[in-house]
Structure formats: structure tokens, C-alpha cells
PDB file of C-alpha atoms and ligand atoms in Angstrom:
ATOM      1  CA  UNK A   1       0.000   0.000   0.000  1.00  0.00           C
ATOM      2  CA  UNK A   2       2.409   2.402   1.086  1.00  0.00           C
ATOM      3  CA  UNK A   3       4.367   1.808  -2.017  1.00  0.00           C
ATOM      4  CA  UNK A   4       2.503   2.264  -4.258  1.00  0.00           C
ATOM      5  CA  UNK A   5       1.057   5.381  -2.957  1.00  0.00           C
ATOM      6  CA  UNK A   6       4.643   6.705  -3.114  1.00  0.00           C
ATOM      7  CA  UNK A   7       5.215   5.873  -6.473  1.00  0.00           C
ATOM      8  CA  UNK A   8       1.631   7.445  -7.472  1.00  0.00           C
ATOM      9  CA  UNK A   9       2.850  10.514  -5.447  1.00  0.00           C
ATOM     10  CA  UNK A  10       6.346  10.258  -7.089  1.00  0.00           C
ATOM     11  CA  UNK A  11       5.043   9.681 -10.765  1.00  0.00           C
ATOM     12  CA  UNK A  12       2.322  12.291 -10.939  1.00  0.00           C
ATOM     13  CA  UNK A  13       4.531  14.951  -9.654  1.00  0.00           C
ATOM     14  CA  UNK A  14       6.311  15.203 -12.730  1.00  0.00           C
ATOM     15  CA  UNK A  15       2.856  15.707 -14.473  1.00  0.00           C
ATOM     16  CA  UNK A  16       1.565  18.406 -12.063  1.00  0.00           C
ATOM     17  CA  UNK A  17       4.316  20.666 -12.269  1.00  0.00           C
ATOM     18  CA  UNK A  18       4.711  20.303 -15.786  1.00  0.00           C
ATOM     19  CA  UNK A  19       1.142  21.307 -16.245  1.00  0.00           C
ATOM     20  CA  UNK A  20       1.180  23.721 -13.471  1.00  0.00           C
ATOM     21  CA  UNK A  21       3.908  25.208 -15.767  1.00  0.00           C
ATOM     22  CA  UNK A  22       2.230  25.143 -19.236  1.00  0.00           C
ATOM     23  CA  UNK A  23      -1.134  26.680 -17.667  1.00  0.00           C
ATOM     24  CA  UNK A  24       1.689  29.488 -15.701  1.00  0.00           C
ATOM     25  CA  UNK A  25       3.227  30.092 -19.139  1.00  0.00           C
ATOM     26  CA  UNK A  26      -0.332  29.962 -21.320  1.00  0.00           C
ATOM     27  CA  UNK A  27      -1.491  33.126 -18.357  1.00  0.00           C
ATOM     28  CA  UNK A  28       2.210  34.847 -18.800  1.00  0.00           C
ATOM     29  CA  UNK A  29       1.511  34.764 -22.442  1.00  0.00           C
ATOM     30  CA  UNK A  30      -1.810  35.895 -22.788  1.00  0.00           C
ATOM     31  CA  UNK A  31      -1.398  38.555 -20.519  1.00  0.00           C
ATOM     32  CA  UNK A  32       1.269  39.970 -22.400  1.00  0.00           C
ATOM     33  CA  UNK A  33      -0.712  40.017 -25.809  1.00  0.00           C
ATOM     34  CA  UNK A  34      -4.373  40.060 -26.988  1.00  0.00           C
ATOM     35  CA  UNK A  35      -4.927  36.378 -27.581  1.00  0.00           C
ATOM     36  CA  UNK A  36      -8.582  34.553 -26.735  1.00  0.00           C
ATOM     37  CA  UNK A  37      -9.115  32.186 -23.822  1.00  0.00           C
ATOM     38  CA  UNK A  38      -9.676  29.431 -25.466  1.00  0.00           C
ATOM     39  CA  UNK A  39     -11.284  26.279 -24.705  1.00  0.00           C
ATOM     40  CA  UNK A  40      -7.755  24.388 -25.166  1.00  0.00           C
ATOM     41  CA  UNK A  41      -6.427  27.106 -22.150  1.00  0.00           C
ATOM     42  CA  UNK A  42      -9.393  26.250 -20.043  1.00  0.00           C
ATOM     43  CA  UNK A  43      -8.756  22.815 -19.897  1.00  0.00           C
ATOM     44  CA  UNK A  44      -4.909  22.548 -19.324  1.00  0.00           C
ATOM     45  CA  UNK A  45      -6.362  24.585 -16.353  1.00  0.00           C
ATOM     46  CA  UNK A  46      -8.521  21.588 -15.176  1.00  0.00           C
ATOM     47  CA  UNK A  47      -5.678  19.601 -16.151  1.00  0.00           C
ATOM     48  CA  UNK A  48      -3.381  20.835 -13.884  1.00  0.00           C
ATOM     49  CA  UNK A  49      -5.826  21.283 -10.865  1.00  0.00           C
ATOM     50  CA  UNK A  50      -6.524  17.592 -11.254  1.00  0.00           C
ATOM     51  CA  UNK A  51      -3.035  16.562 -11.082  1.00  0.00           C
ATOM     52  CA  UNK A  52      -2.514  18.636  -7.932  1.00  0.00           C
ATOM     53  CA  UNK A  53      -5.682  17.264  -6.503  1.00  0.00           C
ATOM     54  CA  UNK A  54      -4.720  13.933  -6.716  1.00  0.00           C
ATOM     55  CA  UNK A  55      -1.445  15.076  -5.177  1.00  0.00           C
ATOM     56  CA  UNK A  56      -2.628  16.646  -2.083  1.00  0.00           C
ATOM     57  CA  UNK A  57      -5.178  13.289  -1.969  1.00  0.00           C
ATOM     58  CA  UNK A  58      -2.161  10.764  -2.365  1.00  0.00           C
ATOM     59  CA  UNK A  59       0.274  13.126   0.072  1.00  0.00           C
ATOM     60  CA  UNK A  60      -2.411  13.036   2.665  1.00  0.00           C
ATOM     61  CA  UNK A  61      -2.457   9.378   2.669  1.00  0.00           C
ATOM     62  CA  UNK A  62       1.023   9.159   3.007  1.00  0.00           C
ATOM     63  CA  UNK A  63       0.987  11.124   6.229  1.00  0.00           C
ATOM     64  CA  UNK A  64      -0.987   8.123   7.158  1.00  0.00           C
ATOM     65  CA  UNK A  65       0.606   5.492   5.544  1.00  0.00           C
ATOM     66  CA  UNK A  66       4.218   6.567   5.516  1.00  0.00           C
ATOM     67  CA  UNK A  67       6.831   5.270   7.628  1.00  0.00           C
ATOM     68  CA  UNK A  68       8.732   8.671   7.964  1.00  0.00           C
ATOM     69  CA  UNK A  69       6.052  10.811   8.784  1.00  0.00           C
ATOM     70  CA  UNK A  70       5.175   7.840  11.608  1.00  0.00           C
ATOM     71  CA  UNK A  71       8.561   8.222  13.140  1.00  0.00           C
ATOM     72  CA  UNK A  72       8.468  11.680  12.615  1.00  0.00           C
ATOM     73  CA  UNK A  73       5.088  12.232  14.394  1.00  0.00           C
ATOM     74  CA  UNK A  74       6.492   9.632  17.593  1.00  0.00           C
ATOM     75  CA  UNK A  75       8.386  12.262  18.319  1.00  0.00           C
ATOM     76  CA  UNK A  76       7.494  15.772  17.218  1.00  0.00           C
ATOM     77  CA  UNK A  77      10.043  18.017  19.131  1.00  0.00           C
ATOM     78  CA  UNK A  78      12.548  15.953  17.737  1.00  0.00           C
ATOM     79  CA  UNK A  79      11.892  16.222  14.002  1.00  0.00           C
ATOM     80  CA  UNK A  80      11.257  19.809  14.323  1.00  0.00           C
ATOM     81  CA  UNK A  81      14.872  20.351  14.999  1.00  0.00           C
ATOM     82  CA  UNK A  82      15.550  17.349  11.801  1.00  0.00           C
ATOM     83  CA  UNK A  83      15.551  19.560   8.907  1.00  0.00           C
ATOM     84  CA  UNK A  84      14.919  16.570   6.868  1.00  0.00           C
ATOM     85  CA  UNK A  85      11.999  15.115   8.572  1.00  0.00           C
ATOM     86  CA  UNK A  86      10.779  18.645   8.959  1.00  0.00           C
ATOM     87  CA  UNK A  87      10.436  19.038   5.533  1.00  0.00           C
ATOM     88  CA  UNK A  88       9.067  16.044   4.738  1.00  0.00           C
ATOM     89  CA  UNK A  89       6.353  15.393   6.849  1.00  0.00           C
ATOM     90  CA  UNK A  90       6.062  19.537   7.712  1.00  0.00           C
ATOM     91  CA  UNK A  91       7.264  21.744   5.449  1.00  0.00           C
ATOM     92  CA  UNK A  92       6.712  20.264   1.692  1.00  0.00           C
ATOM     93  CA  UNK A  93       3.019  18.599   3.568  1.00  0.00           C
ATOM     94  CA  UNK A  94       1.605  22.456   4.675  1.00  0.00           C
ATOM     95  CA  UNK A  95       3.059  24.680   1.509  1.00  0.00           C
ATOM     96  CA  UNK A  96       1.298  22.401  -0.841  1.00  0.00           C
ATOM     97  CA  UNK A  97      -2.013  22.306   0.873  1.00  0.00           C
ATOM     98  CA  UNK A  98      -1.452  26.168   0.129  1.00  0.00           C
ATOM     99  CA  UNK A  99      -0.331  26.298  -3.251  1.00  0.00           C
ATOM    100  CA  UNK A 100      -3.480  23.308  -3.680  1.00  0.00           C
ATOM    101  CA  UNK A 101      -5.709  25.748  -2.292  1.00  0.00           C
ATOM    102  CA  UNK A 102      -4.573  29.096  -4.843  1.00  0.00           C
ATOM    103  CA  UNK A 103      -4.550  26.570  -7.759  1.00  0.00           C
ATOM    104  CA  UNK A 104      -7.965  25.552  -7.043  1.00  0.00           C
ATOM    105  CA  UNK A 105      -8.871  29.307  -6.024  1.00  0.00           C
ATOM    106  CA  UNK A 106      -6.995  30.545  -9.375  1.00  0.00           C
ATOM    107  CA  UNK A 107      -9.152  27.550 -11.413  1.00  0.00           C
ATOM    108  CA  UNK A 108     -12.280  28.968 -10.237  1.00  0.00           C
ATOM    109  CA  UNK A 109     -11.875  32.621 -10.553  1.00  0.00           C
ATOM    110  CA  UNK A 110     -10.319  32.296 -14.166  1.00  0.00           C
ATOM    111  CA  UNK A 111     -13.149  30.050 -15.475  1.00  0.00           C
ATOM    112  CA  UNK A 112     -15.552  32.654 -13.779  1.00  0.00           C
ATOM    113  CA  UNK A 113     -13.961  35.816 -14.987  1.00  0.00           C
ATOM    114  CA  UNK A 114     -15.962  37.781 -17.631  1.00  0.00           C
ATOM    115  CA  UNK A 115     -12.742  39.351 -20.138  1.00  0.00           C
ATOM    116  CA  UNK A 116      -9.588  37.070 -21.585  1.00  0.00           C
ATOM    117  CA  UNK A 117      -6.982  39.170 -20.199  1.00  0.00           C
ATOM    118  CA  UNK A 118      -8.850  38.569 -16.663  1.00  0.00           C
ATOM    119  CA  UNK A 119      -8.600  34.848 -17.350  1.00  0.00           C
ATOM    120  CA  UNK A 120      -5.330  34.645 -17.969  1.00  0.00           C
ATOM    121  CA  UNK A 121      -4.248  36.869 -15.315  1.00  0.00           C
ATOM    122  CA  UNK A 122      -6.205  35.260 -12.714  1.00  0.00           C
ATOM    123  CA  UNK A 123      -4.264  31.783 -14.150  1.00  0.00           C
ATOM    124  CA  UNK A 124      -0.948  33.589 -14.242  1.00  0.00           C
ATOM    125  CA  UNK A 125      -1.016  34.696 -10.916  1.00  0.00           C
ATOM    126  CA  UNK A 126      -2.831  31.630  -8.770  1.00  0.00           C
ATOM    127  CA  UNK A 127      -0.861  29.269 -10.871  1.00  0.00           C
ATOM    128  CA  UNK A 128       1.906  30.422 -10.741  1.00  0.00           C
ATOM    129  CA  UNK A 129       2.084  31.060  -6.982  1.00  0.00           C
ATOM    130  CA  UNK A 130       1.138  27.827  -7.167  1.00  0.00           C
ATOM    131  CA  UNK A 131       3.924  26.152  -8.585  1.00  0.00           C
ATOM    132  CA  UNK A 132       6.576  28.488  -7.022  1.00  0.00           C
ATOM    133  CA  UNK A 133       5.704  26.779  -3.832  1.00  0.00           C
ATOM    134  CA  UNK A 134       5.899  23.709  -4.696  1.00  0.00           C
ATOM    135  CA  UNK A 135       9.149  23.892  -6.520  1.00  0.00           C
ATOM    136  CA  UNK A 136      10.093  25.399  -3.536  1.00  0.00           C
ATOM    137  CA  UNK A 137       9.769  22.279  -1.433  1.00  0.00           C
ATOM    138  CA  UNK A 138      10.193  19.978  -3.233  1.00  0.00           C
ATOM    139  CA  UNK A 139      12.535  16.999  -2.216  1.00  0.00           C
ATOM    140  CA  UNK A 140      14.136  16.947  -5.373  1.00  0.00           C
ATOM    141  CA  UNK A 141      17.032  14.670  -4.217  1.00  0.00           C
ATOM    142  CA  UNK A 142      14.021  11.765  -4.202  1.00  0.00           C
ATOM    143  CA  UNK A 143      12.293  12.879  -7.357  1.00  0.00           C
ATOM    144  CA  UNK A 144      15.521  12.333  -9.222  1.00  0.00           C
TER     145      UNK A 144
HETATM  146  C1  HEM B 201      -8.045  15.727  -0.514  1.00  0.00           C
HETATM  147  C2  HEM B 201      -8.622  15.623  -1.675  1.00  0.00           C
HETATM  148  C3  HEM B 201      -9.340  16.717  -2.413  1.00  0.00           C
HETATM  149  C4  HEM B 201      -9.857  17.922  -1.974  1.00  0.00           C
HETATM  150  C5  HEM B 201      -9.854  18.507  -0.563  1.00  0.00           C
HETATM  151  C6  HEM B 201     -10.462  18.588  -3.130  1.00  0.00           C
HETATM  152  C7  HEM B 201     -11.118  19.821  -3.101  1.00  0.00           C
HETATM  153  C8  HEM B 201     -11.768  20.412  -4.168  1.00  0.00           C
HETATM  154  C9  HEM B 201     -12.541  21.659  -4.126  1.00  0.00           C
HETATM  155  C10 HEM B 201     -12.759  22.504  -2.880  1.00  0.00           C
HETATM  156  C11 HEM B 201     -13.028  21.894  -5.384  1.00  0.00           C
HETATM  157  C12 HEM B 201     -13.981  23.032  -5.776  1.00  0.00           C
HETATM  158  C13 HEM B 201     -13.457  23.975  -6.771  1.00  0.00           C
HETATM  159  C14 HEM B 201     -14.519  24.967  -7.238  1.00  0.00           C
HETATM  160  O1  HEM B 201     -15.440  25.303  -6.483  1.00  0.00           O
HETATM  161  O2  HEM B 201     -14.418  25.420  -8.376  1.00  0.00           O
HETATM  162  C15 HEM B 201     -12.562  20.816  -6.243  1.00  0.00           C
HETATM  163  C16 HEM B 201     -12.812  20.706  -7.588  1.00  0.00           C
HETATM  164  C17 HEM B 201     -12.346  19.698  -8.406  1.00  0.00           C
HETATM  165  N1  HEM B 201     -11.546  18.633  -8.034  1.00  0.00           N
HETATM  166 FE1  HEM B 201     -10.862  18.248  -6.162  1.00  0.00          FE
HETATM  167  N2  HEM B 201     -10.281  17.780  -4.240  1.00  0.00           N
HETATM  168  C18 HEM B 201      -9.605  16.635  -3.848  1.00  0.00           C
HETATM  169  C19 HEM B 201      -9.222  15.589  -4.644  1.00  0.00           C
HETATM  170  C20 HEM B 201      -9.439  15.494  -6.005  1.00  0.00           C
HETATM  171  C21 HEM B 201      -9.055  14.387  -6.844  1.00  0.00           C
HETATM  172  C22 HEM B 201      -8.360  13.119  -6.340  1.00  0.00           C
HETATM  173  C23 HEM B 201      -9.438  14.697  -8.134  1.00  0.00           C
HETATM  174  C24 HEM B 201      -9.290  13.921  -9.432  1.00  0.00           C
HETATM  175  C25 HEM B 201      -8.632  12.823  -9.597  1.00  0.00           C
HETATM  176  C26 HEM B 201     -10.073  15.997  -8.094  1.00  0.00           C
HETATM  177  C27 HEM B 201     -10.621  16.665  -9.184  1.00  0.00           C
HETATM  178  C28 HEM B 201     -11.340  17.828  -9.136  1.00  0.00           C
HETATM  179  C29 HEM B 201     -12.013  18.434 -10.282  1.00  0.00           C
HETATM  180  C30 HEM B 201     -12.064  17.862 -11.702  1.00  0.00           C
HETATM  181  C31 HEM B 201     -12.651  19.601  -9.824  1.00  0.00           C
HETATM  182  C32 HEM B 201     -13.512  20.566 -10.630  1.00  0.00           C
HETATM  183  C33 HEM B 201     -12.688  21.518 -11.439  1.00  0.00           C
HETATM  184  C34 HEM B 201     -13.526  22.484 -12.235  1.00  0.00           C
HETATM  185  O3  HEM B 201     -14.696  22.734 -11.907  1.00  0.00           O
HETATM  186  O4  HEM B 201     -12.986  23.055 -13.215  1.00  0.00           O
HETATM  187  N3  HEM B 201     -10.047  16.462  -6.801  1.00  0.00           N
HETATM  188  N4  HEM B 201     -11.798  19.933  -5.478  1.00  0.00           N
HETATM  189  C1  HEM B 202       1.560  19.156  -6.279  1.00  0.00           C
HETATM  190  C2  HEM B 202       1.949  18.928  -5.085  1.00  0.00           C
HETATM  191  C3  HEM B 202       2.983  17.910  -4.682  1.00  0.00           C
HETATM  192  C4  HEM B 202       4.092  17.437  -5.331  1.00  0.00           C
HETATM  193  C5  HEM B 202       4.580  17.825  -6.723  1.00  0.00           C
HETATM  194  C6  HEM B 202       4.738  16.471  -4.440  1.00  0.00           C
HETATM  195  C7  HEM B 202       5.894  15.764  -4.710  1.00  0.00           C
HETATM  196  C8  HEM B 202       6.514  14.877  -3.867  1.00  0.00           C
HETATM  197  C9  HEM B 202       7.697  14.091  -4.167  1.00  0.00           C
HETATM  198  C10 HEM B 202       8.435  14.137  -5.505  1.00  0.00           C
HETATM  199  C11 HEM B 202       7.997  13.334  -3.074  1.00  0.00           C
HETATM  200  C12 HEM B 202       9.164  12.332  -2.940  1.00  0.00           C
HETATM  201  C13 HEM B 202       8.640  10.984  -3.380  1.00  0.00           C
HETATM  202  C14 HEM B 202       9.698   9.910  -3.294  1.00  0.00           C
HETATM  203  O1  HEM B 202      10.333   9.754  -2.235  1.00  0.00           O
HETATM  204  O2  HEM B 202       9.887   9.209  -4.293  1.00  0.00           O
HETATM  205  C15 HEM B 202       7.018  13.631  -2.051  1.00  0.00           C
HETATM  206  C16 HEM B 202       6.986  13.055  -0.787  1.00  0.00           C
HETATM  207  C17 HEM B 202       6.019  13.297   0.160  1.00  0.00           C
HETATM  208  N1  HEM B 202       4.888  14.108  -0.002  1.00  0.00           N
HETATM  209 FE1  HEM B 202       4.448  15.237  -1.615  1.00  0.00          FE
HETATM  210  N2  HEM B 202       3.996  16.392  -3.275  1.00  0.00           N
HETATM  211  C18 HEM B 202       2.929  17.260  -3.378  1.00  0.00           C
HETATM  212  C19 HEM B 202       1.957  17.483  -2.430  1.00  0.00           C
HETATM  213  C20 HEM B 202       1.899  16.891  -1.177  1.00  0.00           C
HETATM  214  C21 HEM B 202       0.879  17.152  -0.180  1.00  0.00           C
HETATM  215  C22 HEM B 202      -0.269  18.146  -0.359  1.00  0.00           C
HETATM  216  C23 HEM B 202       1.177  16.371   0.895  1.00  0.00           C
HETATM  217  C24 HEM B 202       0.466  16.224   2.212  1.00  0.00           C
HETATM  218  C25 HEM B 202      -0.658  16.752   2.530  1.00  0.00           C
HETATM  219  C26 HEM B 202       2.380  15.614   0.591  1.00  0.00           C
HETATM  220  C27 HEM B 202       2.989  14.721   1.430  1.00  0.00           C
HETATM  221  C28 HEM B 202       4.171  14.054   1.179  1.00  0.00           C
HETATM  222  C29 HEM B 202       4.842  13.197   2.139  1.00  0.00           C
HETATM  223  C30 HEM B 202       4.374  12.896   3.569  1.00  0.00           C
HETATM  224  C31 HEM B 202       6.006  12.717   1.494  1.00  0.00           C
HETATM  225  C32 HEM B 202       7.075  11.791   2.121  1.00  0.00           C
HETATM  226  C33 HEM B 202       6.676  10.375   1.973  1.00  0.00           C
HETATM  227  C34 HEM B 202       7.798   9.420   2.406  1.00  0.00           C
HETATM  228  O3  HEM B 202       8.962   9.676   2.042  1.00  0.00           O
HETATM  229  O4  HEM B 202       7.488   8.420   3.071  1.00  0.00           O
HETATM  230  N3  HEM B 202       2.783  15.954  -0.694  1.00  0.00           N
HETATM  231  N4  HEM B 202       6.125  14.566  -2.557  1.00  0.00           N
END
């Protein structure tokens, strides 16, 4: 179970932040110019808020499941001071419940914004934020 949870959680990261970063670039772009929201935009959106959904799904099992964040919770005042286990199980866990919560926030608002620049400025913006905080805890010595 816990494997292959980790290997989910491993596998589909690659997929979220790429399409975290092709909706971040699609809002960067449109911004800058006078192009149409397109369907096609709308749902690399979706895209990417379903890959980071099943993320935050699979990373909350593993807070469950895994046997780090079990040793790590034994003994809280411990890991706190383990800047490994800290960002594992505290860190990389509570910044991408956040950036979850803009992408799905940024999802919402674009798809309900009346304008195209508003759409893709909304998706630049929440997206983006988005995927800046994941990349920036991300335990990239596992990933690769
Ligand atoms: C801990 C697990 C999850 C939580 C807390 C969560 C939360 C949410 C919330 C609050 C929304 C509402 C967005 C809105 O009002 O527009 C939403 C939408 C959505 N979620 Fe999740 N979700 C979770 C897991 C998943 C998973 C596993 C998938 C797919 C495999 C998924 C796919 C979607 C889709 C497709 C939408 C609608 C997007 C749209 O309307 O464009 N979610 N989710
Ligand atoms: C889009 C968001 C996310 C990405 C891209 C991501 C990516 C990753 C990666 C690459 C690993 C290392 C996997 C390995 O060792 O092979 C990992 C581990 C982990 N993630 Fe995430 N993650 C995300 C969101 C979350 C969330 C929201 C939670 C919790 C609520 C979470 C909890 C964990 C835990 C507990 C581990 C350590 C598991 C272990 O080593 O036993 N992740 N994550």
C-alpha cells in the first residue's frame, strides 16, 4: 500500500508541475498580448488542478501510511529540529495544501472571470504562486 502510494505521489509529480507550468506560461503569455481564452487554455487549467488534486489526496495518505512521517510524528520536538523530517512530513506537507488551495482558487476565478486578459491573469497569478511553492519544497534529491 504504502508503495505504491509513493510511487503514485512520485510519478504524478512530474505531471503536475509540468502542467502547473504550461497553464503558468499559457497566463504569462496571454497577458502579455491580446490572444482569446480558449477552450484548449481552459482545460490545461482543469488539467493541472486535477493533477494537484490527486497530489494533495495521495500526500495526505502518506501522512498516514508513511513510515517517515510515523517516526516523525512519535516524536514531534525531535523532528522539528531534523531539517529533513521537517520538511518532509512539515514543510513540503503544509506549503502544498497552500499552493493546492490558490490553484484551485486561481481555477475557479479564471473560469468565472468575464474578459480574456482577466482569465489569464487570474491563471498567471494563482498558478503560478502555485507552482513556485511547490518547486520550492520539493525533495528533489528523491524525485531524481
Ligand atoms: C483531498 C482531496 C481533495 C480535496 C480537498 C479537493 C477539493 C476540491 C474543491 C474545494 C473543489 C472546488 C473547486 C470549485 O469550487 O471550483 C474541487 C474541484 C475539483 N476537483 Fe478536487 N479535491 C480533492 C481531490 C481530487 C481528486 C483526487 C481529483 C481527481 C482525480 C479531483 C478533481 C477535481 C475536479 C475535476 C474539480 C472541478 C474543477 C472544475 O470545476 O474546473 N479532486 N476539489
Ligand atoms: C503538487 C503537489 C505535490 C508534489 C509535486 C509532491 C511531490 C513529492 C515528491 C516528488 C515526493 C518524494 C517521493 C519519493 O520519495 O519518491 C514527495 C513526498 C512526500 N509528499 Fe508530496 N507532493 C505534493 C503534495 C503533497 C501534499 C499536499 C502532501 C500532504 C498533505 C504531501 C505529502 C508528502 C509526504 C508525507 C512525502 C514523504 C513520503 C515518504 O517519504 O514516506 N505531498 N512529494
Amino acid at each position: 500500500m504504502y508503495n505504491i502510494i509513493l510511487q503514485l505521489h512520485h510519478y504524478i509529480a512530474f505531471i503536475a508541475v509540468i502542467l502547473l507550468a504550461y497553464a503558468t506560461v499559457n497566463g504569462i503569455l496571454g497577458t502579455t498580448s491580446n490572444k482569446a481564452f480558449e477552450d484548449s487554455h481552459r482545460k490545461i487549467n482543469t488539467f493541472a488542478l486535477i493533477a494537484t488534486h490527486t497530489q494533495l489526496l495521495l500526500g495526505i495518505i502518506l501522512l498516514v501510511v508513511s513510515p517517515l512521517a510515523q517516526t516523525a510524528f512519535g516524536d514531534m520536538a525531535v523532528s522539528m529540529k531534523d531539517a529533513v523530517l521537517r520538511k518532509a512530513v512539515i514543510e513540503h506537507p503544509t506549503t502544498n495544501i497552500i499552493a493546492a488551495v490558490l490553484v484551485t482558487i486561481g481555477n475557479a476565478k479564471s473560469k468565472r472571470a468575464v474578459g480574456n486578459g482577466r482569465k489569464f491573469k487570474l491563471t498567471m497569478i494563482f498558478f503560478g504562486l502555485g507552482l513556485l511553492l511547490i518547486l520550492s519544497r520539493l525533495p528533489y534529491d528523491k524525485l531524481f
